[in-house]
PDB file of C-alpha atoms in Angstrom:
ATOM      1  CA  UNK A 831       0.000   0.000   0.000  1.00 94.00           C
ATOM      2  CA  UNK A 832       1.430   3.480  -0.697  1.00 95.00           C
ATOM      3  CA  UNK A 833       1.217   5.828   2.087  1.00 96.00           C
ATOM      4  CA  UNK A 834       2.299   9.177   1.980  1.00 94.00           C
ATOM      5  CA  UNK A 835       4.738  10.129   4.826  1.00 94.00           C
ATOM      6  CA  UNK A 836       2.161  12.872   6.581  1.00 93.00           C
ATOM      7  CA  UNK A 837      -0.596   9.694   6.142  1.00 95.00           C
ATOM      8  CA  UNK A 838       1.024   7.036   8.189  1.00 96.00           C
ATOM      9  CA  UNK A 839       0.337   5.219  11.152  1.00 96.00           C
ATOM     10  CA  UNK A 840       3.159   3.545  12.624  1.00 95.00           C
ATOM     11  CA  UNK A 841       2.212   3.012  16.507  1.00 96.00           C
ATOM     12  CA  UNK A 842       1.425  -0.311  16.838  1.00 96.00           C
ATOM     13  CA  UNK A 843      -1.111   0.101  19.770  1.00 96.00           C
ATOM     14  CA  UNK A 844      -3.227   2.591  17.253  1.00 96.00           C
ATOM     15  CA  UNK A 845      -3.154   0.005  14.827  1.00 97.00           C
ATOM     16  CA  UNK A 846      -3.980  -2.923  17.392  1.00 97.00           C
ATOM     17  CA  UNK A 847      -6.982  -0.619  18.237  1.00 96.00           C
ATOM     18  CA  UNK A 848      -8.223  -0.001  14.808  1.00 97.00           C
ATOM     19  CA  UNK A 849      -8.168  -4.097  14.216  1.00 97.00           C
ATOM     20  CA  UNK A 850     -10.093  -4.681  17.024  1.00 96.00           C
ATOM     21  CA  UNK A 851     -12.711  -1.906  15.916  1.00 95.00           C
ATOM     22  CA  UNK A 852     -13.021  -2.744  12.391  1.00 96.00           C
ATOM     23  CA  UNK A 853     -12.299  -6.269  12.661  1.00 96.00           C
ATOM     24  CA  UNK A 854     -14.478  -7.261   9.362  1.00 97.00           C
ATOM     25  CA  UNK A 855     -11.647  -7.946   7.126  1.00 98.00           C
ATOM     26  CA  UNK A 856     -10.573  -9.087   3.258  1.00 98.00           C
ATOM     27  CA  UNK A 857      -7.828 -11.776   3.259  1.00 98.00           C
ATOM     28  CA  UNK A 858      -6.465 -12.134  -0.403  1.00 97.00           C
ATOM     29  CA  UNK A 859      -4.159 -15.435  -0.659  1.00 94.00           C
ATOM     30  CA  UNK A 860      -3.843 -17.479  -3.251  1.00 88.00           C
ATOM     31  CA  UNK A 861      -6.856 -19.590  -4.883  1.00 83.00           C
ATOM     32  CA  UNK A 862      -7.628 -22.553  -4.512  1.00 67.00           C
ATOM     33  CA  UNK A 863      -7.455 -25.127  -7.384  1.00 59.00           C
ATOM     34  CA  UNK A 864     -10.318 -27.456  -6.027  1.00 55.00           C
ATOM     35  CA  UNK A 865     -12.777 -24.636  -6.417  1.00 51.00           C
ATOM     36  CA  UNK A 866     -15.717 -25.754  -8.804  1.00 46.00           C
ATOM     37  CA  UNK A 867     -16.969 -22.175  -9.211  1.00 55.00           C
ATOM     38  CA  UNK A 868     -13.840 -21.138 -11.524  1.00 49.00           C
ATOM     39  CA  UNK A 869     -13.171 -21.828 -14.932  1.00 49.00           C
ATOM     40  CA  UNK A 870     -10.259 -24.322 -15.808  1.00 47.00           C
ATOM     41  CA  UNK A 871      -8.437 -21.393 -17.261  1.00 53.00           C
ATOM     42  CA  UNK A 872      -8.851 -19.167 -13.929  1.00 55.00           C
ATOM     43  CA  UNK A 873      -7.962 -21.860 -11.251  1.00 59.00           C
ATOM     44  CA  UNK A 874      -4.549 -20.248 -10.819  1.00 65.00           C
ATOM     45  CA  UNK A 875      -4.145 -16.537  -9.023  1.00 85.00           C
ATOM     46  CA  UNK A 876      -4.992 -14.785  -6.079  1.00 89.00           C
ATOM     47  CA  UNK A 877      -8.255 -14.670  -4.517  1.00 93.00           C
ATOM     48  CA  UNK A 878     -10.617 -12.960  -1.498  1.00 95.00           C
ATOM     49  CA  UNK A 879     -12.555 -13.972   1.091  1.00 96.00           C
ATOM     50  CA  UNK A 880     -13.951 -11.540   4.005  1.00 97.00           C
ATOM     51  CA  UNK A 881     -14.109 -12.769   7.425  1.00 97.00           C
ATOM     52  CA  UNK A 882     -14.449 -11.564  11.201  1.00 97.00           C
ATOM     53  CA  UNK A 883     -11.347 -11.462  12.773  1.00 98.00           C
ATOM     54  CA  UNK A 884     -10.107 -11.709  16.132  1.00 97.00           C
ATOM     55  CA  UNK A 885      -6.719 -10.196  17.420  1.00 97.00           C
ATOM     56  CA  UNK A 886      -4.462 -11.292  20.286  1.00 97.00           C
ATOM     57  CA  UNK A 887      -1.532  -8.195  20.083  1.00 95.00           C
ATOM     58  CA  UNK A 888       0.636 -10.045  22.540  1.00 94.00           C
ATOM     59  CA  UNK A 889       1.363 -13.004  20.306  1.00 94.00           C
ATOM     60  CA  UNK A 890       4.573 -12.026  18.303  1.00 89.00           C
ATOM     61  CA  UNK A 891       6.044  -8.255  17.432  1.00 92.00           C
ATOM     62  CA  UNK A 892       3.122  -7.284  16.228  1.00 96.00           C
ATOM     63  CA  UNK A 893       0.284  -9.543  17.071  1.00 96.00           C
ATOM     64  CA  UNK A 894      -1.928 -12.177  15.395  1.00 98.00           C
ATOM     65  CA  UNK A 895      -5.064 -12.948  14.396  1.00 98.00           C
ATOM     66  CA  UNK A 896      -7.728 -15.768  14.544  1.00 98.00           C
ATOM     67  CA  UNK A 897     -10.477 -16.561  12.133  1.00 97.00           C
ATOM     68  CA  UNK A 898     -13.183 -19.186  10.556  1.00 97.00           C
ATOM     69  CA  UNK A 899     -13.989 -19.974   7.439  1.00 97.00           C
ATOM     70  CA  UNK A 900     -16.577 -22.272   6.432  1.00 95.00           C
ATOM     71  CA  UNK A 901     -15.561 -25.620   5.581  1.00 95.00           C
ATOM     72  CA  UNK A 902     -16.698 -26.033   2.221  1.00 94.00           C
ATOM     73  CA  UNK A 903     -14.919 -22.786   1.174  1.00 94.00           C
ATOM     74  CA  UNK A 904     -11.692 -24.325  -0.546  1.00 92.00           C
ATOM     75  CA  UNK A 905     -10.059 -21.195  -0.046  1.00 94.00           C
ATOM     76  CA  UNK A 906      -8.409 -22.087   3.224  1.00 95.00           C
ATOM     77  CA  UNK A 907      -6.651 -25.317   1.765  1.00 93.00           C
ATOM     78  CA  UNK A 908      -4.775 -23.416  -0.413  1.00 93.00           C
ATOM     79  CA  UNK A 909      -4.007 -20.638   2.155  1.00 95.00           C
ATOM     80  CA  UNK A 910      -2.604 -23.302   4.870  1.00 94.00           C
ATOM     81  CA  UNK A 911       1.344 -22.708   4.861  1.00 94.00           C
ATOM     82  CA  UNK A 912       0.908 -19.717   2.975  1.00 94.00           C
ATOM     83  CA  UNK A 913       1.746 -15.654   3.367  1.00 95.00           C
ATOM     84  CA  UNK A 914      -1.599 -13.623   3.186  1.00 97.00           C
ATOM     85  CA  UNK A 915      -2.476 -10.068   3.262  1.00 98.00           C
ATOM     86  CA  UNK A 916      -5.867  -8.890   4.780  1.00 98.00           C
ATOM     87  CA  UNK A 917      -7.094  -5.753   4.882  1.00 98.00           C
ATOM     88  CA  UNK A 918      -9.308  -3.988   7.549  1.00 98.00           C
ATOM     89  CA  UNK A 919     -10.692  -0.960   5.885  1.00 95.00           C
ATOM     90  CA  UNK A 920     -12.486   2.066   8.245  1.00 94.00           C
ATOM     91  CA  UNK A 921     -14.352   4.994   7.609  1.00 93.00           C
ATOM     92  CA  UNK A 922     -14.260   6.663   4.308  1.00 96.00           C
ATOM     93  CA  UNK A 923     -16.272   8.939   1.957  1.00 97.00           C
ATOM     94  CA  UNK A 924     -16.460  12.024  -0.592  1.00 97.00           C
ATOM     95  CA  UNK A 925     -14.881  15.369   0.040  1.00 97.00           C
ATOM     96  CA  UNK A 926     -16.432  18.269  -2.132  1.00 97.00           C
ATOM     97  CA  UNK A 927     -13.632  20.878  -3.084  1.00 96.00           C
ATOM     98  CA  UNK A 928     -16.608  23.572  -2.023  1.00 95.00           C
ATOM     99  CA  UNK A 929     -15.643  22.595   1.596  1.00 96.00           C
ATOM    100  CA  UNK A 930     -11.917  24.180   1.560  1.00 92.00           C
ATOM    101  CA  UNK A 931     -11.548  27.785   2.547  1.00 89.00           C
ATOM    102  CA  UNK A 932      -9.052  28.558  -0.458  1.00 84.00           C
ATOM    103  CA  UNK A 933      -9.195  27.925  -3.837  1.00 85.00           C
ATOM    104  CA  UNK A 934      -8.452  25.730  -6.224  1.00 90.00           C
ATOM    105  CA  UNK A 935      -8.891  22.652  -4.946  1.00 90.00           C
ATOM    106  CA  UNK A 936     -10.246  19.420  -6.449  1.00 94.00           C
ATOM    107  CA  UNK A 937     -12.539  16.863  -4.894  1.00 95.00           C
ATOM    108  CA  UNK A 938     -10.943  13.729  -3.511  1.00 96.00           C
ATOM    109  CA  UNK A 939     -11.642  10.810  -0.839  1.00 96.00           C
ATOM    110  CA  UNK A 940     -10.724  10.283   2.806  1.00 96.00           C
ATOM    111  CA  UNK A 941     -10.316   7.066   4.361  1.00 97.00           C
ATOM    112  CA  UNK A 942      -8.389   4.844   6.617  1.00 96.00           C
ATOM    113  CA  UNK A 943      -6.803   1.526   6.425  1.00 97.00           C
ATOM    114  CA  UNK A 944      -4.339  -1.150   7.689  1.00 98.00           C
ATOM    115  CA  UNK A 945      -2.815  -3.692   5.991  1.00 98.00           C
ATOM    116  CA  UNK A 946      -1.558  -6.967   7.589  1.00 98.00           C
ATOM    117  CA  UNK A 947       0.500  -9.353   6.159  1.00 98.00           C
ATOM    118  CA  UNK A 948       1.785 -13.350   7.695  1.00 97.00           C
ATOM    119  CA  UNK A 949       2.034 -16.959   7.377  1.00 96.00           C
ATOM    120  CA  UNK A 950      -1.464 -18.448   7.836  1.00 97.00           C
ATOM    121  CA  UNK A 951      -2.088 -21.947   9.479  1.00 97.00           C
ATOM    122  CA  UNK A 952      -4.489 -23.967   9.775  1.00 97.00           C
ATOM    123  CA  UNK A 953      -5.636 -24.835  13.754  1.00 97.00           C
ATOM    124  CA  UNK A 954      -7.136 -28.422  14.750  1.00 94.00           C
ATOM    125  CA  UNK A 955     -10.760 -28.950  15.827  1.00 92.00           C
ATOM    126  CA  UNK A 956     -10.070 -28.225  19.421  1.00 93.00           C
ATOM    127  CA  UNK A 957      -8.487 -24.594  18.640  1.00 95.00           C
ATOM    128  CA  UNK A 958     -11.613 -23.982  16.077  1.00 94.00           C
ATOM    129  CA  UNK A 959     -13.887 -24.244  19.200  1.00 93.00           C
ATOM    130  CA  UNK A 960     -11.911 -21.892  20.846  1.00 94.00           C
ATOM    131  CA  UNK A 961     -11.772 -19.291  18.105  1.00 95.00           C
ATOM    132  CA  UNK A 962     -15.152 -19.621  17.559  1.00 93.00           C
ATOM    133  CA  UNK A 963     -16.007 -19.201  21.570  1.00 93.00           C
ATOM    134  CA  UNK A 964     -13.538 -16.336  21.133  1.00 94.00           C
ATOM    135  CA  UNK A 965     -15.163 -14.824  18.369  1.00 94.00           C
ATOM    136  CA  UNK A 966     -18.972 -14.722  20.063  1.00 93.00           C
ATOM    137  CA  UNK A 967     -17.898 -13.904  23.152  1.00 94.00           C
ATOM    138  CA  UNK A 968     -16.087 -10.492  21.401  1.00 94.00           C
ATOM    139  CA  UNK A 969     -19.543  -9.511  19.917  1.00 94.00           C
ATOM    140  CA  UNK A 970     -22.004 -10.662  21.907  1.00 93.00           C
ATOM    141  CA  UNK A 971     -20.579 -12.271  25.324  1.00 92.00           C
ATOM    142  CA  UNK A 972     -23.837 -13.644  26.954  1.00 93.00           C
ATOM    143  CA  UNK A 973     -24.602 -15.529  23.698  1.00 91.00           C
ATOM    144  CA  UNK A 974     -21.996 -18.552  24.456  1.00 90.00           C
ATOM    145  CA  UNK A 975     -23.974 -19.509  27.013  1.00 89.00           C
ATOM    146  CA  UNK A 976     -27.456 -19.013  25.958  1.00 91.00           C
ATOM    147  CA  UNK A 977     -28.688 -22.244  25.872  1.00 90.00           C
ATOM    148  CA  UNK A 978     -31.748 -21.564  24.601  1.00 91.00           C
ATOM    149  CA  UNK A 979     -30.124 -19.877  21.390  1.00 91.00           C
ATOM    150  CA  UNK A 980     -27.478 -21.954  20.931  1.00 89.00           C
ATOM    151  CA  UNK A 981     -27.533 -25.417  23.011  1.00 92.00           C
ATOM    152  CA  UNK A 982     -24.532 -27.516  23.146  1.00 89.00           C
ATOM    153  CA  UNK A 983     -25.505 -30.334  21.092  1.00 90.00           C
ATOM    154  CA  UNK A 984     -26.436 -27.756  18.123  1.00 89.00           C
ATOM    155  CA  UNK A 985     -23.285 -25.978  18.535  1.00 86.00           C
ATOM    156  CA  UNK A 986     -21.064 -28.354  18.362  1.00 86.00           C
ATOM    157  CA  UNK A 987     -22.939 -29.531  15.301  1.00 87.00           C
ATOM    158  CA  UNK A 988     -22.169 -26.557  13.591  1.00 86.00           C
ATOM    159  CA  UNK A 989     -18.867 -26.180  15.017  1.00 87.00           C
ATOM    160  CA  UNK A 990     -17.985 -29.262  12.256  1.00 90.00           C
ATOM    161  CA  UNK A 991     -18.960 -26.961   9.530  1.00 94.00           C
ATOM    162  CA  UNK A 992     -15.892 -24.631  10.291  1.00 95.00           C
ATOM    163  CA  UNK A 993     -12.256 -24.397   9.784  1.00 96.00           C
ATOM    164  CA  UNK A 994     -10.510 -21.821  12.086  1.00 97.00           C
ATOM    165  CA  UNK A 995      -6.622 -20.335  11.228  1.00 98.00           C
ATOM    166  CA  UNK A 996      -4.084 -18.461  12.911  1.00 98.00           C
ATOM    167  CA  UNK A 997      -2.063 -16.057  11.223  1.00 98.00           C
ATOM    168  CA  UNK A 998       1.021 -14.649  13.045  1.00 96.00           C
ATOM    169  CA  UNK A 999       1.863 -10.802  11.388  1.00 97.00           C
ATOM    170  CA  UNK A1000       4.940 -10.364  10.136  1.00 97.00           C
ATOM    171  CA  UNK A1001       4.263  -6.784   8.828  1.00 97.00           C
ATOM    172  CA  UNK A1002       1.822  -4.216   9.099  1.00 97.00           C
ATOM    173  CA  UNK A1003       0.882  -0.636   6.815  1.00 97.00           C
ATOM    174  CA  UNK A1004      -1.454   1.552   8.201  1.00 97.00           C
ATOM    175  CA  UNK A1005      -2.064   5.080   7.130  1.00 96.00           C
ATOM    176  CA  UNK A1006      -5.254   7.702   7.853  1.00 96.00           C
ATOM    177  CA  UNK A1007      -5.956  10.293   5.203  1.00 96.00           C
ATOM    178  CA  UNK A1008      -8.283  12.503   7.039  1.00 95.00           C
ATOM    179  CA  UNK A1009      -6.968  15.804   5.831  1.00 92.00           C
ATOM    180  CA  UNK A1010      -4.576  16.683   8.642  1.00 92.00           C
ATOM    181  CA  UNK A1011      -1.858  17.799   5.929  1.00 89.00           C
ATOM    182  CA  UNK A1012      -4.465  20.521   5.265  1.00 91.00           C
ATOM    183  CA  UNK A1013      -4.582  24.184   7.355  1.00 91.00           C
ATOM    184  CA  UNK A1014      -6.965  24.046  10.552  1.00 92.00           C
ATOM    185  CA  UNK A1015      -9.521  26.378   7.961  1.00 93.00           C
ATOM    186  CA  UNK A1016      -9.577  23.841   5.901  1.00 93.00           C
ATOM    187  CA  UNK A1017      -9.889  20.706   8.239  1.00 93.00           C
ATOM    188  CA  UNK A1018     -12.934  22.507   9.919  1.00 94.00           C
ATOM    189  CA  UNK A1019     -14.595  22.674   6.601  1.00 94.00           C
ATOM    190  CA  UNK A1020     -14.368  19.294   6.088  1.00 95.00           C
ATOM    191  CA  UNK A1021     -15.920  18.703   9.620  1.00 95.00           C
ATOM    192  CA  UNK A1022     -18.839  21.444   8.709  1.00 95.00           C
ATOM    193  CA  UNK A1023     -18.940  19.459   5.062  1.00 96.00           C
ATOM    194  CA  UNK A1024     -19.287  16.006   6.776  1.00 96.00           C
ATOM    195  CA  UNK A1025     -21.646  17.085   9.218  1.00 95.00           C
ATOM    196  CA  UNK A1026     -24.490  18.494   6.570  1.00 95.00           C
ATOM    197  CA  UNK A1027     -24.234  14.834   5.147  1.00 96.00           C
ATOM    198  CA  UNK A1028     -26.619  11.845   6.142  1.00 94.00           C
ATOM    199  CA  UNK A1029     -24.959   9.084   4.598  1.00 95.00           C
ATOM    200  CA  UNK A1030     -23.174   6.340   7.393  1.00 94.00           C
ATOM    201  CA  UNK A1031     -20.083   6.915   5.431  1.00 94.00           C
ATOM    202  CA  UNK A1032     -20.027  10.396   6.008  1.00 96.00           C
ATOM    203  CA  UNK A1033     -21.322  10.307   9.237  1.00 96.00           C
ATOM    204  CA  UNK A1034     -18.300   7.339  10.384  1.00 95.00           C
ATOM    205  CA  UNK A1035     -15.750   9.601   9.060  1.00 96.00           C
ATOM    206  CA  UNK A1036     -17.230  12.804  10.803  1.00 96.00           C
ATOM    207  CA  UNK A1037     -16.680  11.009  13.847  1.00 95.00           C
ATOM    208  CA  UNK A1038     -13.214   8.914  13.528  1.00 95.00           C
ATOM    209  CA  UNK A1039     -11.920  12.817  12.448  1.00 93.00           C
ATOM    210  CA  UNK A1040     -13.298  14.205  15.729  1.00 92.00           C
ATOM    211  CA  UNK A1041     -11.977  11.324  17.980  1.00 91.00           C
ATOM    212  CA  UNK A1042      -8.386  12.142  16.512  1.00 89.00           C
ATOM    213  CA  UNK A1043      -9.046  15.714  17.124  1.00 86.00           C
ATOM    214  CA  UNK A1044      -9.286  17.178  12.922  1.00 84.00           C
ATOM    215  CA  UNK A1045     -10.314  20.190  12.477  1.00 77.00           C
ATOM    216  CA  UNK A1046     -10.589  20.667  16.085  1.00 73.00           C
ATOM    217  CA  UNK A1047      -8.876  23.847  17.355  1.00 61.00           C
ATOM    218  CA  UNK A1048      -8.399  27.669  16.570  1.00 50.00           C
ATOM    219  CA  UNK A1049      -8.286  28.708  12.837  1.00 42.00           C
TER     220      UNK A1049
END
């Protein structure tokens, strides 16, 4: 990923917390030959799948991450043993040039994003129960043991329909455009820009801009 020097993000614990908030991520590996959906000409290449992830930062130098695929998704046979790249991608949206204080200016997009790369493996049944229990218990702790919702037995039936990996990071990118290379006039007319808007897009970058303090201050 290129990132500008004013756009990066290089303290791990930032990162760690933007993983953990936008954990809904894109892993891109290699595809799998034994998938029936592709043409015999296209079974070689890269390909995507998007997945919940879990993080544990004190696994490594910078951290790793759990997830689940399902089972009949061939995509995880050809990952096992394999360097991936997933991406966790934040708030973004449109920025009119109307919203600057000086002129010219052209219209552009702000965004945020981390990129994570490592050496994925594939975990026995045991450690699939446990990244699954992780994995509910991140989103929606009194669920696990609900057992009304989700008894045992039907659980653990389920549980056999899933294939859960650990990927150890190797490498991360990171970078925030949010304007902050702009003047304070001009970050605060993003902020006024953003907050005429109704979209969620515009609305989630409106606030990740306020909680790292753009366009907050004294023109």
């Amino acid at each position: 990923m290129y990132i500008p020097k004013k756009l990066l993000v290089s303290d791990i614990s930032e990162i760690h917390r933007y993983i953990d908030s936008y954990g809904f991520g894109l892993i891109v590996g290699n595809r799998s030959n034994n998938n029936l959906n592709l043409n015999a000409e296209n079974k070689n290449g890269i390909e995507a799948t998007h997945l919940p992830f879990i993080l544990n930062k004190d696994e490594g130098t910078y951290g790793s991450l759990y997830c689940h695929f399902a089972r009949v998704n061939p995509h995880w046979k050809a990952l096992n043993n394999e360097e991936v790249l997933i991406v966790f991608h934040g708030p973004h949206a449109y920025i009119s040039p109307t919203w600057y204080a000086n002129e010219p200016n052209v219209p552009t997009w702000n965004y945020t994003a981390v990129h994570v790369y490592g050496v994925l493996m594939v975990l026995d049944e045991e450690q699939t129960v446990d990244v699954m229990e992780q994995t509910v218990k991140k989103y929606e702790p009194q669920l696990w043991d609900n057992q009304t919702i989700m008894p045992t037995d039907y659980r653990k039936k389920l549980q056999k329909a899933v294939v859960a990996c650990k990927i150890t990071l190797t490498r991360v990118e990171a970078q925030y455009k949010l304007g902050q290379h702009r003047n304070m006039e001009d970050q605060q007319g993003v902020v006024e820009g953003l907050s005429q808007c109704e979209d969620y897009d515009s609305i989630g970058l409106l606030n990740f801009m306020q909680k790292n303090q753009i366009g907050i201050g004294k023109t």
